[in-house]
């Protein structure tokens, strides 16, 4: 409760920033004169400079941060290889694309750009890390920046607190896992994770849970819907499209180094695969029941991260191809769709879909973006999402994960429910009276969306642009040993993928689908050309004429029938569990607090008891 804090909120940010900067500078200072690490200062310097220049208009600071991101990417990305290169491109490109949205904002936006720089600095330093300590430092820098960015939302305070609590718990598990790995091996690099012995499964479990708090796996997801939906319009795509990939990158490093781990003969990867299935099904079900557009997309991210986690858990060439390509496509989908929804909110000042309708007439470009986004996200031809579905079927058949595969098919079917609703409720149907003067979103909101659309169309028509390059990277990993990989490389050309179960040509799929669409559209045009256009209220029902536009719109409680049938599956059990944990700790704390009664003699007894207990455990008795 900020009213009871001795320090006001606007004082917390500079104090925290200053502490984080001192930590970063303190770590890098001894190496300052080494030429190869001088570039590492640029992300930290960007935070300091933007904080010092926070009095400038937002468009100037926006330009500076975009320029700093592009400059840093220009110098470091050519020197990267493998997974750091892939995620480095995502983080740098994501920073530039999401910041373009910022040109639509007015005023100075005090505090926004130093915090954004802090989050992006943490992300890029994450992929540059070559030791456990630098990885953890970057992880915490990223978390601090994203926390304060989320906190800027008008109603985001409780959700930002939830995000920070889960992030803190996850970070402590990561730190403890790193400490145990270092203690067992004496190594500070990621090679410490190649440890063996009885502690290895424990370290694996701790690090997995720590990274899953950031990817919002089922049970650990309760922070995500509120944090994404209540954040500012251009922060939501940063958090959903970019930040969640930090957890994916952490899981890749972990699985790459530790491989399969067993507890009582049970493969932990099998357990993770089921967590992924329940995450996908649960996230998609919860998304389908939402009225708020941003909460719908937030729960959708939970489901989509389930697909990525499932691909990683397969521990095969095809599984990882599914996961890496899925992470890249999710990066594009969610930035595009969150920005489109942000554009709708900027014009309507509303996020509830049942209060909208007919926006296709007022915001046609945004409608096109959302239409392409949901087609790609649903995994139907001809867009790149279909490649993920095709690869997933091959990966499941290859590994024999038939039950989990059936669960993922069910999750995909459920996804159609919320995807259809996202396009139907706001854009189709009758135009509401209060929306008749709505204008299309501004140029700077639409520009990054259409940049992403161009990329999606390119990798959909020529899938080898993306999948062939990822496949070659995975080939080098599978042939270098270190893990028990299944020998199943997917041959890729520029346009065609071939597996044991068939082949797929992205160019032909695109051309055939577009041809069918053109034929159907032409037939529809010929059929409707003689139709008579009627007014919005030129209808009757039950012998009565509707009096207001809302009575002609069916978006409200759209899936009430599904909720009656399967609503028990989306009850907030995870929220209830964590509420119970919170209340339990409050009760324990209240009991412990009673022993601190202000009596000095009692405190002396506490201290003496503490020393006696320590003495007993150290020396094995008195």
Short mmCIF file of N, CA and C in Angstrom, two decimals, residues 142 173 234 252 322 388 420 428 519:
data_model
loop_
_atom_site.label_atom_id
_atom_site.label_comp_id
_atom_site.label_asym_id
_atom_site.label_seq_id
_atom_site.Cartn_x
_atom_site.Cartn_y
_atom_site.Cartn_z
N UNK A 142 16.69 -6.89 -16.33
CA UNK A 142 15.51 -7.00 -17.18
C UNK A 142 14.24 -7.01 -16.35
N UNK A 173 15.12 -19.09 -7.17
CA UNK A 173 15.35 -20.48 -7.58
C UNK A 173 16.50 -20.56 -8.58
N UNK A 234 1.81 0.42 -25.44
CA UNK A 234 3.03 -0.02 -26.10
C UNK A 234 3.92 -0.86 -25.21
N UNK A 252 16.29 -23.05 -22.97
CA UNK A 252 17.16 -23.62 -24.01
C UNK A 252 18.56 -23.87 -23.46
N UNK A 322 10.28 -26.78 -33.99
CA UNK A 322 8.95 -26.26 -33.65
C UNK A 322 9.05 -25.16 -32.60
N UNK A 388 4.32 -24.43 -38.32
CA UNK A 388 4.45 -24.93 -36.95
C UNK A 388 3.57 -26.14 -36.70
N UNK A 420 -11.70 -16.43 -33.39
CA UNK A 420 -12.91 -15.99 -34.10
C UNK A 420 -13.57 -14.83 -33.36
N UNK A 428 -16.91 -6.96 -36.81
CA UNK A 428 -18.04 -7.35 -37.64
C UNK A 428 -19.35 -6.94 -36.97
N UNK A 519 -11.24 -16.88 -56.12
CA UNK A 519 -12.41 -17.47 -56.79
C UNK A 519 -13.66 -17.32 -55.93
#
